[in-house]
PDB file of C-alpha atoms in Angstrom:
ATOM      1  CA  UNK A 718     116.308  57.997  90.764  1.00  0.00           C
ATOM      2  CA  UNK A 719     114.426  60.546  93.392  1.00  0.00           C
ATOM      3  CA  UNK A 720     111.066  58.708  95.082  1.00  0.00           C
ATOM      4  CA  UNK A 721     108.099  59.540  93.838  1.00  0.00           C
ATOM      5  CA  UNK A 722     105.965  61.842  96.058  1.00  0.00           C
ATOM      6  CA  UNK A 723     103.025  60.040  97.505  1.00  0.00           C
ATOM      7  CA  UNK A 724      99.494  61.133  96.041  1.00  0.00           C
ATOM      8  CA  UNK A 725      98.125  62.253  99.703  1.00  0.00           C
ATOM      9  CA  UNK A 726     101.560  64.596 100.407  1.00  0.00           C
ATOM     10  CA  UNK A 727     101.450  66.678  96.836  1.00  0.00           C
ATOM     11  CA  UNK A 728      97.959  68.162  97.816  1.00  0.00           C
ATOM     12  CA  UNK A 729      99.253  68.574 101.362  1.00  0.00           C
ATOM     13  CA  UNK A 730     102.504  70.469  99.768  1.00  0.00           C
ATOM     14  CA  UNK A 731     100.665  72.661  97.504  1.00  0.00           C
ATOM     15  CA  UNK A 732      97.813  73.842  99.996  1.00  0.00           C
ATOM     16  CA  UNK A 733     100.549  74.710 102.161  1.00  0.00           C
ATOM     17  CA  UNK A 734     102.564  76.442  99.133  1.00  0.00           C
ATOM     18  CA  UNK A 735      99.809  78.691  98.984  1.00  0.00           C
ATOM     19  CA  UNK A 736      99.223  79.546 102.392  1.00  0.00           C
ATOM     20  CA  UNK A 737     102.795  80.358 102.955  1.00  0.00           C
ATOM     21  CA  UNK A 738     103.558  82.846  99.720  1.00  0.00           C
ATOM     22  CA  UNK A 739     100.672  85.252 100.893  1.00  0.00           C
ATOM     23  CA  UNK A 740     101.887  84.664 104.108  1.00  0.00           C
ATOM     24  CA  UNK A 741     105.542  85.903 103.343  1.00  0.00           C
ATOM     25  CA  UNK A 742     104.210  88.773 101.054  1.00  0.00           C
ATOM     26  CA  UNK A 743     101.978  90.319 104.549  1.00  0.00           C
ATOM     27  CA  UNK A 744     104.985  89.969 106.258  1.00  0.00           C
ATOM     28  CA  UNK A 745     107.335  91.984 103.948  1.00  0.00           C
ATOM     29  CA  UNK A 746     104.348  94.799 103.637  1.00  0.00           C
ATOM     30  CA  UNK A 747     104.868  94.835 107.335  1.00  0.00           C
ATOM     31  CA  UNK A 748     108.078  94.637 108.009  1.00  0.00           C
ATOM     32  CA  UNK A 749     108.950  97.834 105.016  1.00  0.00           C
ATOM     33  CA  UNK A 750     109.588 100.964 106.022  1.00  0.00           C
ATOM     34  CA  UNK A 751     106.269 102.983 104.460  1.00  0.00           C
ATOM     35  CA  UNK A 752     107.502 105.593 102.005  1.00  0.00           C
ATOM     36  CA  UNK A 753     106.584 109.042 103.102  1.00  0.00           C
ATOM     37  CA  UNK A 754     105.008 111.253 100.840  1.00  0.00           C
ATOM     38  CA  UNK A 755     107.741 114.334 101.245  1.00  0.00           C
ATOM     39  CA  UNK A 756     110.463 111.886 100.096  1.00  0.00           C
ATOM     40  CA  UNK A 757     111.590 112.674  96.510  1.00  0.00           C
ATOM     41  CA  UNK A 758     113.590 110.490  94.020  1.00  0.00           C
ATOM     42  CA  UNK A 759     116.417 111.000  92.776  1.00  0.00           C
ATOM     43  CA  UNK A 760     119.018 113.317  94.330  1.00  0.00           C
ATOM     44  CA  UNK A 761     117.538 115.390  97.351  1.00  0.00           C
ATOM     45  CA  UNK A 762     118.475 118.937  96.736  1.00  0.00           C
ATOM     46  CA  UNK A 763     117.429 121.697  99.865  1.00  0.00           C
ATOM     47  CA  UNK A 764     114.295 123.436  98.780  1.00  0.00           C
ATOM     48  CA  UNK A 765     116.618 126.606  99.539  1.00  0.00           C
ATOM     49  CA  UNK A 766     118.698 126.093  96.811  1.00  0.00           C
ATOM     50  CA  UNK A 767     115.612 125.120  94.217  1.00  0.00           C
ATOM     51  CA  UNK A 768     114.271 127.643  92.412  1.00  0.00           C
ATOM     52  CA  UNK A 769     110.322 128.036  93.260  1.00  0.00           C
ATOM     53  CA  UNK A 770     108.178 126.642  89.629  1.00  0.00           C
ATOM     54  CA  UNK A 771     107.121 130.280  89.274  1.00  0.00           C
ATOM     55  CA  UNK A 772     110.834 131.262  88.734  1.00  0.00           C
ATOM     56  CA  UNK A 773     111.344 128.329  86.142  1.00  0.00           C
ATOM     57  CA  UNK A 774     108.436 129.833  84.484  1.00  0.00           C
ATOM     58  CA  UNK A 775     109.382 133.795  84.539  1.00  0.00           C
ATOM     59  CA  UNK A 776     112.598 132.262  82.966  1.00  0.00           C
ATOM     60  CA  UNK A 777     111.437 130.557  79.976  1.00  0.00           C
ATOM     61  CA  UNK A 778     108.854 132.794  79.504  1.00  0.00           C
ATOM     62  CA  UNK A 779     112.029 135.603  79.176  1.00  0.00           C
ATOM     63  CA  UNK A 780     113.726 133.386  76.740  1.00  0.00           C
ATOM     64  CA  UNK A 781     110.850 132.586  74.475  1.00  0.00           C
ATOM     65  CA  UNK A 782     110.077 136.136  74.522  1.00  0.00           C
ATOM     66  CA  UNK A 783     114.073 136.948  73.434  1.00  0.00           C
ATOM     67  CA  UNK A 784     113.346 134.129  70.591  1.00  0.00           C
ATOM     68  CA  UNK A 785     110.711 135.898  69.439  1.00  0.00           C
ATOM     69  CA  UNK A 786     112.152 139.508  69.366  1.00  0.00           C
ATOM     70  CA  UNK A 787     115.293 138.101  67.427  1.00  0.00           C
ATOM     71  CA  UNK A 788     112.835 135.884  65.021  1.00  0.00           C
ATOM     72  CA  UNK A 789     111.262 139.861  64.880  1.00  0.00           C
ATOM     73  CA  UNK A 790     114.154 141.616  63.890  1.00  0.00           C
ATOM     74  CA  UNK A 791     115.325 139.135  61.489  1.00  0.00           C
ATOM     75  CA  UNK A 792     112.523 138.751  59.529  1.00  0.00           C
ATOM     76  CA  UNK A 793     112.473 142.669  59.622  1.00  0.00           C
ATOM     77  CA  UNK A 794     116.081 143.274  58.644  1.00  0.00           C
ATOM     78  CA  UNK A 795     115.294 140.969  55.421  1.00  0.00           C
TER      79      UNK A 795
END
C-alpha cells in the first residue's frame, strides 16, 4: 500500500503543478519556429507553374458559357 501524501506537501505539489504547465507551454511558444505568412499547406507548387486566379476564372467562365450555348441549341433543336 503507497503512503499517504502528507496534508502540507499536496498544496505544495499542486501550486507547483500550476506554475510549471504555463511554464512549459511559454517555453514551447518560444522555442517553435513562427510560421511565416508566405508558407502554404499542402504541396508547394512554384507560382510559375500556377495558373494566376484570373485564368481559373476566364476558364470557367468559357465552360459555363459552352454549357449554356449547348443547353441553347438543344432546347432549340426540340
Amino acid at each position: 500500500r503507497e503512503a499517504p501524501i502528507p496534508k502540507m506537501l499536496a498544496p505544495c505539489l499542486l501550486r507547483r503543478v500550476v506554475l510549471t504547465v504555463p511554464l512549459v507551454f511559454v517555453a514551447a511558444l518560444l522555442l517553435m519556429e513562427p510560421v511565416r505568412s508566405d508558407q502554404e499547406a499542402g504541396t508547394a507548387i512554384p507560382a510559375e507553374s500556377r495558373p494566376c486566379v484570373d485564368c481559373h476564372a476566364f476558364e470557367f467562365m468559357q465552360r459555363a458559357l459552352q454549357d449554356l450555348k449547348k443547353t441553347a441549341y438543344n432546347l432549340d433543336t426540340r
